[in-house]
PDB file of C-alpha atoms in Angstrom:
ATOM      1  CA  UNK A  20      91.803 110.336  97.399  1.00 71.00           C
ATOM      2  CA  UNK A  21      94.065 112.058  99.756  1.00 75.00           C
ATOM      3  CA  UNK A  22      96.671 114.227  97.801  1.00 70.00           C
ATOM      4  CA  UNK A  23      99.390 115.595  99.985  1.00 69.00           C
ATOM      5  CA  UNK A  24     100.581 118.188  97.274  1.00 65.00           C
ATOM      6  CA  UNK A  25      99.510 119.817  93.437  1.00 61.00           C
ATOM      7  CA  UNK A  26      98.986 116.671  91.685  1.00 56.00           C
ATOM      8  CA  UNK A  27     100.244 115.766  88.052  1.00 58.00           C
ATOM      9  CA  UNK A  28     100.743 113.758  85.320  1.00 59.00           C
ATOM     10  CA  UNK A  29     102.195 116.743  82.957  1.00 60.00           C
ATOM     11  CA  UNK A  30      98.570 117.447  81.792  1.00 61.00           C
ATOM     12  CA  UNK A  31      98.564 121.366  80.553  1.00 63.00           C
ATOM     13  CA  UNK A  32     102.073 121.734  81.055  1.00 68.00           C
ATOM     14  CA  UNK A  33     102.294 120.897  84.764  1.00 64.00           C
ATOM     15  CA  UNK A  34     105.227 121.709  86.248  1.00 67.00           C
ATOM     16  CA  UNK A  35     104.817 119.236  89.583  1.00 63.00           C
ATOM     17  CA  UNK A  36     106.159 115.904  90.335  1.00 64.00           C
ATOM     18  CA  UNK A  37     104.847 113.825  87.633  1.00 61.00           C
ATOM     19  CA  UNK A  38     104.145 111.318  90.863  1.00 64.00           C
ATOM     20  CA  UNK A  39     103.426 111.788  94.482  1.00 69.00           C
ATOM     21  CA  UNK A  40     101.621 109.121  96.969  1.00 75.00           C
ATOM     22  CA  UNK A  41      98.520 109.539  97.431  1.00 78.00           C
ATOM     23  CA  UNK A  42      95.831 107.762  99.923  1.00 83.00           C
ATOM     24  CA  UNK A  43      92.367 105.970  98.785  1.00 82.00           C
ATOM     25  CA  UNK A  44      90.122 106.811 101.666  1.00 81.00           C
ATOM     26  CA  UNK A  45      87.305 105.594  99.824  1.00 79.00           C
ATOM     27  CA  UNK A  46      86.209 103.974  96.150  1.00 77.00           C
ATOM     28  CA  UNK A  47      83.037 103.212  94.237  1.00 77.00           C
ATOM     29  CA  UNK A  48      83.216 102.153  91.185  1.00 82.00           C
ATOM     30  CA  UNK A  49      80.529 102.998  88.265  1.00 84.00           C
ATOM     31  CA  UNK A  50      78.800 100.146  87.135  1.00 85.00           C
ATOM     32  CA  UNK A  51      75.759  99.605  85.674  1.00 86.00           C
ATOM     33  CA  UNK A  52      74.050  96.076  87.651  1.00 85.00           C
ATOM     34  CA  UNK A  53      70.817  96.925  85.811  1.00 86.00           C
ATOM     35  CA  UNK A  54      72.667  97.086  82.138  1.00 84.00           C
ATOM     36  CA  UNK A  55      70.616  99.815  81.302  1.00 81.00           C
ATOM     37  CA  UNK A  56      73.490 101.298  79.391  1.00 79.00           C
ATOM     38  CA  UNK A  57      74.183 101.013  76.071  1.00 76.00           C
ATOM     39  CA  UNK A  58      75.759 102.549  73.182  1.00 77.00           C
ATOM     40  CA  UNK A  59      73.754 104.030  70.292  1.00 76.00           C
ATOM     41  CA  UNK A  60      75.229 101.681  68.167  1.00 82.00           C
ATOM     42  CA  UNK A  61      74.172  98.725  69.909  1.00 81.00           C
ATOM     43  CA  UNK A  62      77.360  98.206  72.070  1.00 83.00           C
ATOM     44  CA  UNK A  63      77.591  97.389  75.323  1.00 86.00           C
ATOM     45  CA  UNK A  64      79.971  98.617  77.410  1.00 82.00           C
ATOM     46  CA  UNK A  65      83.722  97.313  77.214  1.00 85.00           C
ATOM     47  CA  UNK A  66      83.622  94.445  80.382  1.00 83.00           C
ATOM     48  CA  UNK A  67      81.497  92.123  78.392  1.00 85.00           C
ATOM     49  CA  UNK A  68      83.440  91.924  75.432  1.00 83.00           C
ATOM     50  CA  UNK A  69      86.979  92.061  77.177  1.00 84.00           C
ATOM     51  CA  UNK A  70      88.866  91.740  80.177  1.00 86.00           C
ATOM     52  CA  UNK A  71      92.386  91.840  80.520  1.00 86.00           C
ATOM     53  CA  UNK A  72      92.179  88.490  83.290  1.00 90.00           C
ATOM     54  CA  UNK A  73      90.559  86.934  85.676  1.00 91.00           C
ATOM     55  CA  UNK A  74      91.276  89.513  88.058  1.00 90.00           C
ATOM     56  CA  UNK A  75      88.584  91.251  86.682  1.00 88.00           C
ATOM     57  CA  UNK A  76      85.852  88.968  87.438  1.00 91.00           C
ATOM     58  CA  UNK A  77      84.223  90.637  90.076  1.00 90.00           C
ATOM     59  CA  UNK A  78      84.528  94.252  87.690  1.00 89.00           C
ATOM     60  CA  UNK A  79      82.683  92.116  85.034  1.00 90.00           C
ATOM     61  CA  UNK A  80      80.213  90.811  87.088  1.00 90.00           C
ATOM     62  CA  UNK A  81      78.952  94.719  88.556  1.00 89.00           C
ATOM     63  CA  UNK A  82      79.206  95.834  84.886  1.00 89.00           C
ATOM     64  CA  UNK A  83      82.205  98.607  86.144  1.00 87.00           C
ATOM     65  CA  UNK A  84      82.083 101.402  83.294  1.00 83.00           C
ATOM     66  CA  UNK A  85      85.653 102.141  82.111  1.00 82.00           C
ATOM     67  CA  UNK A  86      87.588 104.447  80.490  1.00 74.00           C
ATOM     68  CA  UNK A  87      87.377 102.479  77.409  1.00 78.00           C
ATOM     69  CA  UNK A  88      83.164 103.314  77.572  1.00 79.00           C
ATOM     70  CA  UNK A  89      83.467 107.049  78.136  1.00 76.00           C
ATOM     71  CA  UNK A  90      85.780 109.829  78.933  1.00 76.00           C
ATOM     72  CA  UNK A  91      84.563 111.665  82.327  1.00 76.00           C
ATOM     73  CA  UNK A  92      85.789 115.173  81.998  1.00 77.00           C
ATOM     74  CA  UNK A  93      83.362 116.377  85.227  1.00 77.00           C
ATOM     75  CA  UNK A  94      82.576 115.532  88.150  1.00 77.00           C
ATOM     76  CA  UNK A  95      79.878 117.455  90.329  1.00 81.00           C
ATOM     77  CA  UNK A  96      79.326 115.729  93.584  1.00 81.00           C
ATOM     78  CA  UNK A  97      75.813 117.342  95.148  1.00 84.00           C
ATOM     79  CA  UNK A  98      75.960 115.203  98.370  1.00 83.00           C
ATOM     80  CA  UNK A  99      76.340 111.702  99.195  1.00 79.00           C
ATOM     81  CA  UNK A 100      73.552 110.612  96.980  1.00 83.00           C
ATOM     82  CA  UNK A 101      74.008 112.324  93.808  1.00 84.00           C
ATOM     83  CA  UNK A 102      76.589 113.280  91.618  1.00 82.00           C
ATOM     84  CA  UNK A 103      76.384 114.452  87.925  1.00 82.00           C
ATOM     85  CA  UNK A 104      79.188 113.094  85.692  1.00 81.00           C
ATOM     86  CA  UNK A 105      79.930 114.784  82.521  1.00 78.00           C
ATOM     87  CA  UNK A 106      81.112 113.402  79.053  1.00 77.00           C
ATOM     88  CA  UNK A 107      83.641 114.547  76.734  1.00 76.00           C
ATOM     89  CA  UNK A 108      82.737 112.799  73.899  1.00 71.00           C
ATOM     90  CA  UNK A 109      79.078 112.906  74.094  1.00 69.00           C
ATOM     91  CA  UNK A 110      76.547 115.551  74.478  1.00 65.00           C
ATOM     92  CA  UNK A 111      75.181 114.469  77.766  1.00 67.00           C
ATOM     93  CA  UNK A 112      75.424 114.308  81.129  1.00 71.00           C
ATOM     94  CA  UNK A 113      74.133 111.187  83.722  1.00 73.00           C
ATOM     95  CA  UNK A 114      73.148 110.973  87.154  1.00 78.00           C
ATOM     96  CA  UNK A 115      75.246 108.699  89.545  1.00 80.00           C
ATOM     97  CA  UNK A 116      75.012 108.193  93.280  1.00 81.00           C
ATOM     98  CA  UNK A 117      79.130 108.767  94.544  1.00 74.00           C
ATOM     99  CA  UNK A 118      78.146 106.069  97.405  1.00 75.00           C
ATOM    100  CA  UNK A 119      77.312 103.360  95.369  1.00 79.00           C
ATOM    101  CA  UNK A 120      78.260 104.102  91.872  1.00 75.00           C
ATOM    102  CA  UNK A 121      75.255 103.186  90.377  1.00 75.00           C
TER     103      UNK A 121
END
């Protein structure tokens, strides 16, 4: 994303525009085409169950993790292969390629 100025959406007390424009100069979405992930209790993750329409079809079909499957709190990108991704909720940390997003 290109962010023109500080960038807010009054987490911590920011005192910023809750809203500026910003530019996507590039996405990739984390899925999982494999579906090697699953929960520990059994789950999988939140686009097979439940989809808000079919606009999501294509998200459903690459397995696209949401925010509804975990809660990224870091984001280490090591080049344009690898990345490491950290959790808030769980004691771990996963691999993903930031080209890709697998």
């Amino acid at each position: 994303m290109k962010i023109q100025k500080p960038f807010t959406f009054r987490h911590g007390e920011g005192t910023f525009d809750a809203y500026t424009k910003t530019e996507n100069v590039g996405t990739a979405l984390i899925h999982d085409p494999d579906k090697l992930i699953r929960w520990e209790n059994g789950a999988d993750i939140q686009v097979e169950y439940d989809v808000p329409d079919n606009t999501w079809d294509e998200y459903k079909e690459l397995r696209v993790l949401t925010g509804r499957d975990f809660d990224v709190e870091g984001l280490a990108v090591i080049n344009e292969n690898f990345a490491i991704i950290g959790d808030e909720l769980m004691p771990a940390i996963f691999a993903v390629n930031p080209t890709t997003g697998v």
